[in-house]
PDB file of C-alpha atoms and ligand atoms in Angstrom:
ATOM      1  CA  MET B  27    -129.832   3.824 -65.550  1.00 69.00           C
ATOM      2  CA  SER B  28    -128.594   4.845 -69.032  1.00 87.00           C
ATOM      3  CA  LYS B  29    -127.059   8.020 -70.249  1.00 93.00           C
ATOM      4  CA  ILE B  30    -129.438  10.124 -72.199  1.00 97.00           C
ATOM      5  CA  LEU B  31    -127.586  13.399 -72.593  1.00 98.00           C
ATOM      6  CA  GLU B  32    -123.832  13.818 -73.087  1.00 98.00           C
ATOM      7  CA  ILE B  33    -122.048  17.147 -73.244  1.00 98.00           C
ATOM      8  CA  ASN B  34    -118.543  16.608 -74.625  1.00 98.00           C
ATOM      9  CA  ASN B  35    -115.844  19.228 -74.215  1.00 98.00           C
ATOM     10  CA  ILE B  36    -118.012  22.116 -75.170  1.00 98.00           C
ATOM     11  CA  SER B  37    -116.359  25.519 -75.677  1.00 98.00           C
ATOM     12  CA  LYS B  38    -117.965  28.632 -76.897  1.00 98.00           C
ATOM     13  CA  THR B  39    -116.365  31.899 -77.992  1.00 97.00           C
ATOM     14  CA  PHE B  40    -118.490  34.743 -79.134  1.00 96.00           C
ATOM     15  CA  THR B  41    -117.036  36.914 -81.807  1.00 93.00           C
ATOM     16  CA  ASN B  42    -118.485  40.102 -83.197  1.00 89.00           C
ATOM     17  CA  ASP B  43    -119.306  40.517 -86.961  1.00 86.00           C
ATOM     18  CA  ASP B  44    -115.947  42.114 -87.970  1.00 85.00           C
ATOM     19  CA  ALA B  45    -113.869  39.744 -85.611  1.00 81.00           C
ATOM     20  CA  THR B  46    -112.388  42.633 -83.769  1.00 86.00           C
ATOM     21  CA  ASN B  47    -113.695  41.401 -80.425  1.00 91.00           C
ATOM     22  CA  SER B  48    -114.100  37.963 -78.971  1.00 94.00           C
ATOM     23  CA  LYS B  49    -115.096  36.514 -75.605  1.00 95.00           C
ATOM     24  CA  GLU B  50    -114.679  33.039 -74.373  1.00 96.00           C
ATOM     25  CA  VAL B  51    -117.651  32.042 -72.388  1.00 97.00           C
ATOM     26  CA  LEU B  52    -117.440  28.356 -71.954  1.00 98.00           C
ATOM     27  CA  THR B  53    -114.361  26.153 -71.891  1.00 98.00           C
ATOM     28  CA  ASN B  54    -114.169  22.322 -72.035  1.00 98.00           C
ATOM     29  CA  VAL B  55    -117.550  21.735 -70.366  1.00 98.00           C
ATOM     30  CA  THR B  56    -118.089  17.902 -70.055  1.00 98.00           C
ATOM     31  CA  PHE B  57    -120.839  16.164 -68.138  1.00 98.00           C
ATOM     32  CA  SER B  58    -123.627  13.635 -68.753  1.00 98.00           C
ATOM     33  CA  VAL B  59    -127.229  13.123 -67.609  1.00 98.00           C
ATOM     34  CA  GLU B  60    -128.922   9.812 -66.845  1.00 97.00           C
ATOM     35  CA  GLU B  61    -132.420   9.067 -67.801  1.00 96.00           C
ATOM     36  CA  ASN B  62    -134.927  10.457 -65.306  1.00 96.00           C
ATOM     37  CA  GLU B  63    -132.292  12.364 -63.473  1.00 97.00           C
ATOM     38  CA  MET B  64    -132.776  15.946 -62.197  1.00 97.00           C
ATOM     39  CA  VAL B  65    -129.475  17.621 -62.889  1.00 98.00           C
ATOM     40  CA  VAL B  66    -128.949  21.169 -61.729  1.00 98.00           C
ATOM     41  CA  VAL B  67    -126.383  23.391 -63.373  1.00 98.00           C
ATOM     42  CA  PHE B  68    -125.378  25.858 -60.681  1.00 97.00           C
ATOM     43  CA  GLY B  69    -123.141  28.755 -61.441  1.00 94.00           C
ATOM     44  CA  PRO B  70    -122.569  32.427 -60.888  1.00 91.00           C
ATOM     45  CA  GLY B  71    -124.327  35.281 -62.798  1.00 91.00           C
ATOM     46  CA  GLN B  72    -123.198  35.726 -66.392  1.00 94.00           C
ATOM     47  CA  CYS B  73    -121.017  32.581 -66.296  1.00 94.00           C
ATOM     48  CA  GLY B  74    -122.562  31.217 -69.453  1.00 97.00           C
ATOM     49  CA  LYS B  75    -125.406  29.025 -68.157  1.00 97.00           C
ATOM     50  CA  THR B  76    -127.953  30.239 -70.784  1.00 96.00           C
ATOM     51  CA  THR B  77    -125.340  29.799 -73.462  1.00 98.00           C
ATOM     52  CA  LEU B  78    -124.868  26.228 -72.446  1.00 98.00           C
ATOM     53  CA  LEU B  79    -128.611  25.548 -72.384  1.00 97.00           C
ATOM     54  CA  ASN B  80    -128.981  27.163 -75.861  1.00 97.00           C
ATOM     55  CA  ILE B  81    -126.243  24.832 -77.058  1.00 98.00           C
ATOM     56  CA  ILE B  82    -128.091  21.784 -75.627  1.00 98.00           C
ATOM     57  CA  ALA B  83    -131.336  23.072 -77.138  1.00 97.00           C
ATOM     58  CA  GLY B  84    -129.577  23.460 -80.599  1.00 97.00           C
ATOM     59  CA  LEU B  85    -130.324  27.167 -80.631  1.00 96.00           C
ATOM     60  CA  GLU B  86    -126.642  28.045 -80.517  1.00 97.00           C
ATOM     61  CA  LYS B  87    -123.652  26.200 -82.005  1.00 97.00           C
ATOM     62  CA  PRO B  88    -120.619  25.328 -79.808  1.00 98.00           C
ATOM     63  CA  THR B  89    -117.208  26.522 -81.003  1.00 97.00           C
ATOM     64  CA  THR B  90    -115.795  23.105 -80.220  1.00 98.00           C
ATOM     65  CA  GLY B  91    -117.184  19.946 -78.748  1.00 98.00           C
ATOM     66  CA  ASP B  92    -120.582  18.300 -79.232  1.00 98.00           C
ATOM     67  CA  VAL B  93    -123.887  17.429 -77.497  1.00 98.00           C
ATOM     68  CA  LYS B  94    -125.368  14.112 -77.902  1.00 98.00           C
ATOM     69  CA  ILE B  95    -128.922  12.989 -77.045  1.00 97.00           C
ATOM     70  CA  ASN B  96    -129.534   9.246 -77.216  1.00 96.00           C
ATOM     71  CA  CYS B  97    -126.069   8.932 -78.862  1.00 96.00           C
ATOM     72  CA  LYS B  98    -127.216  11.345 -81.645  1.00 97.00           C
ATOM     73  CA  GLU B  99    -125.430  14.610 -82.257  1.00 97.00           C
ATOM     74  CA  VAL B 100    -127.550  17.797 -81.605  1.00 97.00           C
ATOM     75  CA  THR B 101    -127.350  20.113 -84.693  1.00 96.00           C
ATOM     76  CA  ALA B 102    -130.666  22.043 -84.412  1.00 97.00           C
ATOM     77  CA  PRO B 103    -133.656  22.291 -82.051  1.00 95.00           C
ATOM     78  CA  GLY B 104    -135.792  19.095 -82.082  1.00 93.00           C
ATOM     79  CA  PRO B 105    -138.782  17.445 -80.455  1.00 92.00           C
ATOM     80  CA  ASP B 106    -136.597  15.441 -78.275  1.00 95.00           C
ATOM     81  CA  ARG B 107    -136.006  18.647 -76.225  1.00 96.00           C
ATOM     82  CA  ALA B 108    -138.372  21.236 -74.577  1.00 95.00           C
ATOM     83  CA  VAL B 109    -137.222  24.432 -73.022  1.00 94.00           C
ATOM     84  CA  VAL B 110    -138.780  26.344 -70.137  1.00 94.00           C
ATOM     85  CA  PHE B 111    -137.457  29.899 -69.984  1.00 89.00           C
ATOM     86  CA  GLN B 112    -137.032  32.277 -67.096  1.00 85.00           C
ATOM     87  CA  ASN B 113    -139.418  34.915 -68.548  1.00 84.00           C
ATOM     88  CA  ILE B 114    -142.039  32.610 -69.832  1.00 83.00           C
ATOM     89  CA  MET B 115    -143.099  33.468 -73.298  1.00 87.00           C
ATOM     90  CA  LEU B 116    -146.793  32.672 -73.764  1.00 94.00           C
ATOM     91  CA  PHE B 117    -148.815  33.770 -76.754  1.00 96.00           C
ATOM     92  CA  PRO B 118    -150.947  36.677 -75.152  1.00 96.00           C
ATOM     93  CA  TRP B 119    -153.745  36.106 -77.697  1.00 97.00           C
ATOM     94  CA  LEU B 120    -154.112  32.410 -76.833  1.00 97.00           C
ATOM     95  CA  THR B 121    -155.640  30.876 -73.705  1.00 97.00           C
ATOM     96  CA  ALA B 122    -153.702  28.727 -71.324  1.00 97.00           C
ATOM     97  CA  TYR B 123    -155.199  25.620 -73.030  1.00 97.00           C
ATOM     98  CA  GLN B 124    -154.418  26.962 -76.550  1.00 97.00           C
ATOM     99  CA  ASN B 125    -150.812  27.838 -75.457  1.00 97.00           C
ATOM    100  CA  VAL B 126    -150.289  24.355 -74.313  1.00 97.00           C
ATOM    101  CA  GLU B 127    -152.053  22.811 -77.353  1.00 96.00           C
ATOM    102  CA  TYR B 128    -149.967  24.907 -79.754  1.00 95.00           C
ATOM    103  CA  SER B 129    -146.645  23.185 -78.847  1.00 91.00           C
ATOM    104  CA  MET B 130    -148.205  19.865 -79.757  1.00 94.00           C
ATOM    105  CA  LYS B 131    -149.745  21.263 -82.937  1.00 93.00           C
ATOM    106  CA  ILE B 132    -146.317  22.366 -84.284  1.00 89.00           C
ATOM    107  CA  ARG B 133    -145.105  18.817 -83.509  1.00 87.00           C
ATOM    108  CA  ASN B 134    -148.013  17.347 -85.554  1.00 89.00           C
ATOM    109  CA  PHE B 135    -149.971  15.629 -82.796  1.00 91.00           C
ATOM    110  CA  ASP B 136    -153.486  15.002 -84.073  1.00 93.00           C
ATOM    111  CA  LYS B 137    -156.468  17.031 -82.742  1.00 94.00           C
ATOM    112  CA  ALA B 138    -157.960  14.446 -80.431  1.00 95.00           C
ATOM    113  CA  GLU B 139    -154.586  13.628 -78.817  1.00 95.00           C
ATOM    114  CA  ARG B 140    -153.912  17.389 -78.430  1.00 95.00           C
ATOM    115  CA  ALA B 141    -157.101  17.986 -76.574  1.00 96.00           C
ATOM    116  CA  LYS B 142    -156.538  14.938 -74.278  1.00 95.00           C
ATOM    117  CA  GLU B 143    -153.037  15.747 -73.571  1.00 95.00           C
ATOM    118  CA  ALA B 144    -153.467  19.456 -73.048  1.00 96.00           C
ATOM    119  CA  MET B 145    -156.161  18.860 -70.485  1.00 96.00           C
ATOM    120  CA  LYS B 146    -154.125  16.160 -68.720  1.00 94.00           C
ATOM    121  CA  TYR B 147    -150.987  18.433 -68.385  1.00 95.00           C
ATOM    122  CA  LEU B 148    -152.916  21.509 -67.359  1.00 95.00           C
ATOM    123  CA  ASP B 149    -154.432  19.337 -64.673  1.00 93.00           C
ATOM    124  CA  LEU B 150    -151.095  17.904 -63.657  1.00 91.00           C
ATOM    125  CA  VAL B 151    -149.641  21.356 -63.175  1.00 92.00           C
ATOM    126  CA  GLY B 152    -152.647  22.491 -60.988  1.00 92.00           C
ATOM    127  CA  LEU B 153    -154.354  24.703 -63.610  1.00 94.00           C
ATOM    128  CA  ASN B 154    -157.620  22.939 -63.454  1.00 94.00           C
ATOM    129  CA  GLY B 155    -160.360  25.617 -64.076  1.00 96.00           C
ATOM    130  CA  PHE B 156    -157.941  28.120 -65.756  1.00 97.00           C
ATOM    131  CA  GLU B 157    -157.799  26.391 -69.168  1.00 97.00           C
ATOM    132  CA  GLN B 158    -159.695  29.310 -70.799  1.00 97.00           C
ATOM    133  CA  SER B 159    -157.844  32.088 -69.100  1.00 97.00           C
ATOM    134  CA  TYR B 160    -155.575  34.447 -71.212  1.00 97.00           C
ATOM    135  CA  PRO B 161    -152.002  34.965 -69.961  1.00 96.00           C
ATOM    136  CA  VAL B 162    -152.868  38.528 -68.826  1.00 96.00           C
ATOM    137  CA  LYS B 163    -155.146  37.100 -66.218  1.00 96.00           C
ATOM    138  CA  LEU B 164    -152.592  34.603 -64.890  1.00 96.00           C
ATOM    139  CA  SER B 165    -150.058  35.238 -62.118  1.00 94.00           C
ATOM    140  CA  GLY B 166    -146.331  34.797 -62.587  1.00 91.00           C
ATOM    141  CA  GLY B 167    -146.466  31.334 -60.923  1.00 92.00           C
ATOM    142  CA  MET B 168    -149.488  30.279 -63.095  1.00 94.00           C
ATOM    143  CA  LYS B 169    -147.708  31.372 -66.275  1.00 94.00           C
ATOM    144  CA  GLN B 170    -144.702  29.182 -65.265  1.00 92.00           C
ATOM    145  CA  ARG B 171    -147.133  26.316 -64.753  1.00 94.00           C
ATOM    146  CA  VAL B 172    -148.472  26.758 -68.345  1.00 95.00           C
ATOM    147  CA  GLY B 173    -144.799  26.809 -69.466  1.00 95.00           C
ATOM    148  CA  ILE B 174    -144.127  23.555 -67.625  1.00 94.00           C
ATOM    149  CA  ALA B 175    -147.337  21.884 -69.047  1.00 95.00           C
ATOM    150  CA  ARG B 176    -146.395  23.066 -72.510  1.00 95.00           C
ATOM    151  CA  ALA B 177    -143.004  21.510 -72.148  1.00 93.00           C
ATOM    152  CA  TYR B 178    -144.163  18.297 -70.601  1.00 92.00           C
ATOM    153  CA  CYS B 179    -147.065  17.584 -73.001  1.00 93.00           C
ATOM    154  CA  THR B 180    -144.670  17.166 -76.125  1.00 91.00           C
ATOM    155  CA  LYS B 181    -143.011  14.270 -74.182  1.00 92.00           C
ATOM    156  CA  PRO B 182    -139.493  15.330 -74.792  1.00 95.00           C
ATOM    157  CA  ASP B 183    -136.619  13.043 -73.869  1.00 95.00           C
ATOM    158  CA  VAL B 184    -134.878  15.966 -71.991  1.00 97.00           C
ATOM    159  CA  MET B 185    -136.452  19.062 -70.408  1.00 97.00           C
ATOM    160  CA  LEU B 186    -134.291  22.205 -70.270  1.00 97.00           C
ATOM    161  CA  MET B 187    -135.203  24.744 -67.645  1.00 97.00           C
ATOM    162  CA  ASP B 188    -133.355  27.987 -67.532  1.00 96.00           C
ATOM    163  CA  GLU B 189    -133.893  29.637 -64.112  1.00 95.00           C
ATOM    164  CA  PRO B 190    -137.637  28.942 -64.504  1.00 93.00           C
ATOM    165  CA  PHE B 191    -138.495  30.378 -61.161  1.00 93.00           C
ATOM    166  CA  GLY B 192    -136.003  33.244 -61.057  1.00 92.00           C
ATOM    167  CA  ALA B 193    -138.492  35.989 -61.678  1.00 88.00           C
ATOM    168  CA  LEU B 194    -140.956  34.763 -59.030  1.00 89.00           C
ATOM    169  CA  ASP B 195    -141.233  36.134 -55.485  1.00 91.00           C
ATOM    170  CA  ALA B 196    -139.708  34.000 -52.779  1.00 92.00           C
ATOM    171  CA  GLN B 197    -142.923  32.397 -51.572  1.00 92.00           C
ATOM    172  CA  THR B 198    -144.098  31.449 -55.041  1.00 90.00           C
ATOM    173  CA  ARG B 199    -140.658  30.253 -55.905  1.00 93.00           C
ATOM    174  CA  TYR B 200    -140.734  27.754 -52.951  1.00 95.00           C
ATOM    175  CA  LEU B 201    -144.126  26.643 -53.984  1.00 92.00           C
ATOM    176  CA  MET B 202    -143.051  26.043 -57.506  1.00 93.00           C
ATOM    177  CA  GLN B 203    -140.033  24.081 -56.447  1.00 95.00           C
ATOM    178  CA  ASP B 204    -142.389  21.762 -54.546  1.00 95.00           C
ATOM    179  CA  GLU B 205    -144.658  21.592 -57.546  1.00 92.00           C
ATOM    180  CA  LEU B 206    -141.844  20.681 -59.870  1.00 94.00           C
ATOM    181  CA  LEU B 207    -140.855  17.832 -57.632  1.00 96.00           C
ATOM    182  CA  ARG B 208    -144.457  16.720 -57.391  1.00 94.00           C
ATOM    183  CA  ILE B 209    -144.899  16.809 -61.220  1.00 92.00           C
ATOM    184  CA  SER B 210    -141.554  15.085 -61.793  1.00 92.00           C
ATOM    185  CA  ASN B 211    -142.533  12.384 -59.328  1.00 92.00           C
ATOM    186  CA  THR B 212    -145.906  11.859 -61.044  1.00 92.00           C
ATOM    187  CA  GLU B 213    -144.310  11.761 -64.489  1.00 91.00           C
ATOM    188  CA  LYS B 214    -140.581  11.002 -64.603  1.00 93.00           C
ATOM    189  CA  ARG B 215    -138.469  13.108 -66.919  1.00 94.00           C
ATOM    190  CA  THR B 216    -134.929  13.888 -67.526  1.00 97.00           C
ATOM    191  CA  VAL B 217    -134.404  17.601 -66.534  1.00 97.00           C
ATOM    192  CA  VAL B 218    -131.440  19.906 -66.879  1.00 98.00           C
ATOM    193  CA  PHE B 219    -132.322  22.810 -64.463  1.00 98.00           C
ATOM    194  CA  ILE B 220    -130.254  25.982 -64.373  1.00 98.00           C
ATOM    195  CA  THR B 221    -130.026  28.280 -61.410  1.00 97.00           C
ATOM    196  CA  ASN B 222    -127.698  30.642 -59.658  1.00 94.00           C
ATOM    197  CA  ASN B 223    -129.487  29.975 -56.363  1.00 95.00           C
ATOM    198  CA  ILE B 224    -127.623  27.334 -54.169  1.00 96.00           C
ATOM    199  CA  GLU B 225    -130.711  26.664 -51.981  1.00 96.00           C
ATOM    200  CA  GLU B 226    -132.898  26.040 -55.010  1.00 97.00           C
ATOM    201  CA  ALA B 227    -130.196  23.756 -56.379  1.00 98.00           C
ATOM    202  CA  LEU B 228    -129.972  21.719 -53.190  1.00 98.00           C
ATOM    203  CA  TYR B 229    -133.737  21.512 -52.857  1.00 98.00           C
ATOM    204  CA  VAL B 230    -134.480  20.014 -56.208  1.00 98.00           C
ATOM    205  CA  ALA B 231    -131.316  18.265 -57.495  1.00 98.00           C
ATOM    206  CA  ASP B 232    -130.317  14.552 -57.801  1.00 98.00           C
ATOM    207  CA  ARG B 233    -126.887  15.963 -58.810  1.00 98.00           C
ATOM    208  CA  ILE B 234    -125.443  19.461 -58.985  1.00 98.00           C
ATOM    209  CA  ILE B 235    -122.982  20.549 -61.689  1.00 98.00           C
ATOM    210  CA  VAL B 236    -121.032  23.388 -60.106  1.00 97.00           C
ATOM    211  CA  MET B 237    -119.735  25.790 -62.740  1.00 97.00           C
ATOM    212  CA  THR B 238    -116.726  28.236 -62.466  1.00 95.00           C
ATOM    213  CA  ASP B 239    -116.847  31.954 -63.312  1.00 94.00           C
ATOM    214  CA  CYS B 240    -116.527  32.865 -67.003  1.00 93.00           C
ATOM    215  CA  PRO B 241    -114.986  31.359 -69.067  1.00 95.00           C
ATOM    216  CA  SER B 242    -116.979  28.689 -67.308  1.00 96.00           C
ATOM    217  CA  THR B 243    -116.113  24.942 -66.884  1.00 97.00           C
ATOM    218  CA  VAL B 244    -117.321  22.258 -64.647  1.00 97.00           C
ATOM    219  CA  MET B 245    -115.723  22.752 -61.195  1.00 96.00           C
ATOM    220  CA  GLU B 246    -117.348  19.859 -59.366  1.00 96.00           C
ATOM    221  CA  GLU B 247    -120.203  17.391 -59.572  1.00 97.00           C
ATOM    222  CA  VAL B 248    -122.094  16.814 -56.311  1.00 97.00           C
ATOM    223  CA  ILE B 249    -124.548  13.929 -55.809  1.00 97.00           C
ATOM    224  CA  ILE B 250    -127.321  15.157 -53.510  1.00 97.00           C
ATOM    225  CA  ASP B 251    -128.233  12.053 -51.643  1.00 95.00           C
ATOM    226  CA  MET B 252    -131.094  13.394 -49.510  1.00 96.00           C
ATOM    227  CA  PRO B 253    -134.669  12.115 -49.572  1.00 95.00           C
ATOM    228  CA  HIS B 254    -137.543  14.334 -50.538  1.00 96.00           C
ATOM    229  CA  PRO B 255    -139.203  16.423 -49.109  1.00 94.00           C
ATOM    230  CA  ARG B 256    -136.014  18.191 -48.127  1.00 97.00           C
ATOM    231  CA  GLU B 257    -135.778  20.565 -45.212  1.00 97.00           C
ATOM    232  CA  ARG B 258    -133.867  23.730 -45.973  1.00 96.00           C
ATOM    233  CA  THR B 259    -132.799  24.014 -42.369  1.00 96.00           C
ATOM    234  CA  ASP B 260    -131.545  20.459 -42.059  1.00 96.00           C
ATOM    235  CA  GLN B 261    -127.999  20.022 -40.826  1.00 97.00           C
ATOM    236  CA  LYS B 262    -126.948  18.114 -43.902  1.00 96.00           C
ATOM    237  CA  PHE B 263    -128.684  20.708 -46.212  1.00 98.00           C
ATOM    238  CA  LEU B 264    -126.906  23.526 -44.441  1.00 98.00           C
ATOM    239  CA  GLN B 265    -123.586  21.787 -44.563  1.00 97.00           C
ATOM    240  CA  LEU B 266    -123.788  21.138 -48.353  1.00 97.00           C
ATOM    241  CA  ARG B 267    -124.857  24.705 -48.865  1.00 97.00           C
ATOM    242  CA  LYS B 268    -121.803  25.942 -46.958  1.00 96.00           C
ATOM    243  CA  GLU B 269    -119.423  23.634 -48.843  1.00 95.00           C
ATOM    244  CA  ILE B 270    -120.663  24.400 -52.305  1.00 95.00           C
ATOM    245  CA  SER B 271    -120.681  28.123 -51.515  1.00 92.00           C
ATOM    246  CA  ALA B 272    -117.098  27.938 -50.259  1.00 90.00           C
ATOM    247  CA  MET B 273    -116.092  25.940 -53.412  1.00 89.00           C
ATOM    248  CA  VAL B 274    -117.494  28.621 -55.671  1.00 86.00           C
ATOM    249  CA  ASN B 275    -115.978  31.556 -53.644  1.00 81.00           C
ATOM    250  CA  ARG B 276    -112.574  29.948 -53.619  1.00 77.00           C
ATOM    251  CA  ARG B 277    -112.350  29.686 -57.334  1.00 65.00           C
ATOM    252  CA  ARG B 278    -113.916  33.098 -58.369  1.00 60.00           C
TER     253      ARG B 278
HETATM  254  N1  ATP N 310    -124.946  36.184 -78.697  1.00 56.07           N
HETATM  255  C1  ATP N 310    -123.939  36.668 -77.841  1.00 56.07           C
HETATM  256  N2  ATP N 310    -122.994  37.434 -78.403  1.00 56.07           N
HETATM  257  C2  ATP N 310    -122.032  37.838 -77.609  1.00 56.07           C
HETATM  258  N3  ATP N 310    -121.882  37.660 -76.301  1.00 56.07           N
HETATM  259  C3  ATP N 310    -122.909  36.911 -75.781  1.00 56.07           C
HETATM  260  C4  ATP N 310    -123.923  36.300 -76.509  1.00 56.07           C
HETATM  261  N4  ATP N 310    -124.734  35.590 -75.634  1.00 56.07           N
HETATM  262  C5  ATP N 310    -124.116  35.685 -74.472  1.00 56.07           C
HETATM  263  N5  ATP N 310    -122.967  36.513 -74.501  1.00 56.07           N
HETATM  264  C6  ATP N 310    -122.132  36.743 -73.358  1.00 56.07           C
HETATM  265  O1  ATP N 310    -121.760  35.585 -72.829  1.00 56.07           O
HETATM  266  C7  ATP N 310    -121.648  35.720 -71.294  1.00 56.07           C
HETATM  267  C8  ATP N 310    -122.582  34.698 -70.709  1.00 56.07           C
HETATM  268  O2  ATP N 310    -123.911  34.967 -70.948  1.00 56.07           O
HETATM  269  P1  ATP N 310    -125.079  33.920 -70.498  1.00 56.07           P
HETATM  270  O3  ATP N 310    -126.315  34.614 -70.706  1.00 56.07           O
HETATM  271  O4  ATP N 310    -124.823  32.657 -71.171  1.00 56.07           O
HETATM  272  O5  ATP N 310    -124.741  33.770 -68.968  1.00 56.07           O
HETATM  273  P2  ATP N 310    -125.661  33.363 -67.732  1.00 56.07           P
HETATM  274  O6  ATP N 310    -124.809  32.555 -66.794  1.00 56.07           O
HETATM  275  O7  ATP N 310    -126.927  32.696 -68.336  1.00 56.07           O
HETATM  276  O8  ATP N 310    -126.103  34.732 -67.180  1.00 56.07           O
HETATM  277  P3  ATP N 310    -127.303  35.071 -66.172  1.00 56.07           P
HETATM  278  O9  ATP N 310    -126.761  34.605 -64.750  1.00 56.07           O
HETATM  279  O10 ATP N 310    -127.396  36.581 -66.225  1.00 56.07           O
HETATM  280  O11 ATP N 310    -128.458  34.347 -66.624  1.00 56.07           O
HETATM  281  C9  ATP N 310    -122.182  37.159 -71.112  1.00 56.07           C
HETATM  282  O12 ATP N 310    -121.043  37.974 -70.847  1.00 56.07           O
HETATM  283  C10 ATP N 310    -122.827  37.579 -72.336  1.00 56.07           C
HETATM  284  O13 ATP N 310    -122.703  38.883 -72.492  1.00 56.07           O
HETATM  285 MG1   MG N 311    -128.944  33.073 -68.111  1.00 56.07          MG
END
């Protein structure tokens, strides 16, 4: 496997306009992600997870350190990355199909390819028959599926997911975790998945990056060597859950 994403010594301090107030959110964050790996960044609320994701996405600049994708430094958003947000933002005036197609349009895919790929990915995420539905007619889980199709269809090198299932009810959240694993199994992708839910992290991750409280840094990397489908009540699952929770509580 080859390294596709490198996060090198990232620190981020937010300073207000007149520089009277500043807050260090991230400090010396370093880790890397291999091709086709599902890496979960797990950390407590408000520790700086979204800030880190925004830096990887190129939406925010680090104060120090750098991010490299395929050995090239990230300086702005680019087609090699796609983001799935917690509160999925779909264009309400576009159908599910048009929302997915739009992300390819702005990346200059030609019309025939857009049509073919949009249908393929809507099918892959289980939205067959809902192509012409407007977001207002879709449930929370279905909107997330559109968001995932939209991110996948542009064929990014790295998918960035910021608590994509955080706003869903528990049942739908479990279902979407299974769906994510099914989709990633059908079409391998490199994923950085952010969550503050340890069970979700253990259920989907190849590796978990455990973050400390703010100013946040990497506390530990844990390889999750359990085959899929995982059972949330398995002894090994529960043991890891206990260990990682204890790790976080010790350092808060
Ligand atoms: N643009 C900004 N300007 C100033 N402070 C900011 C800015 N963005 C984030 N912060 C602060 O940085 C800290 C971390 O925020 P961030 O949203 O990255 O954390 P998070 O781990 O994603 O939180 P949550 O668990 O709520 O999703 C917070 O205290 C937040 O107020
Ligand atoms: Mg966040």
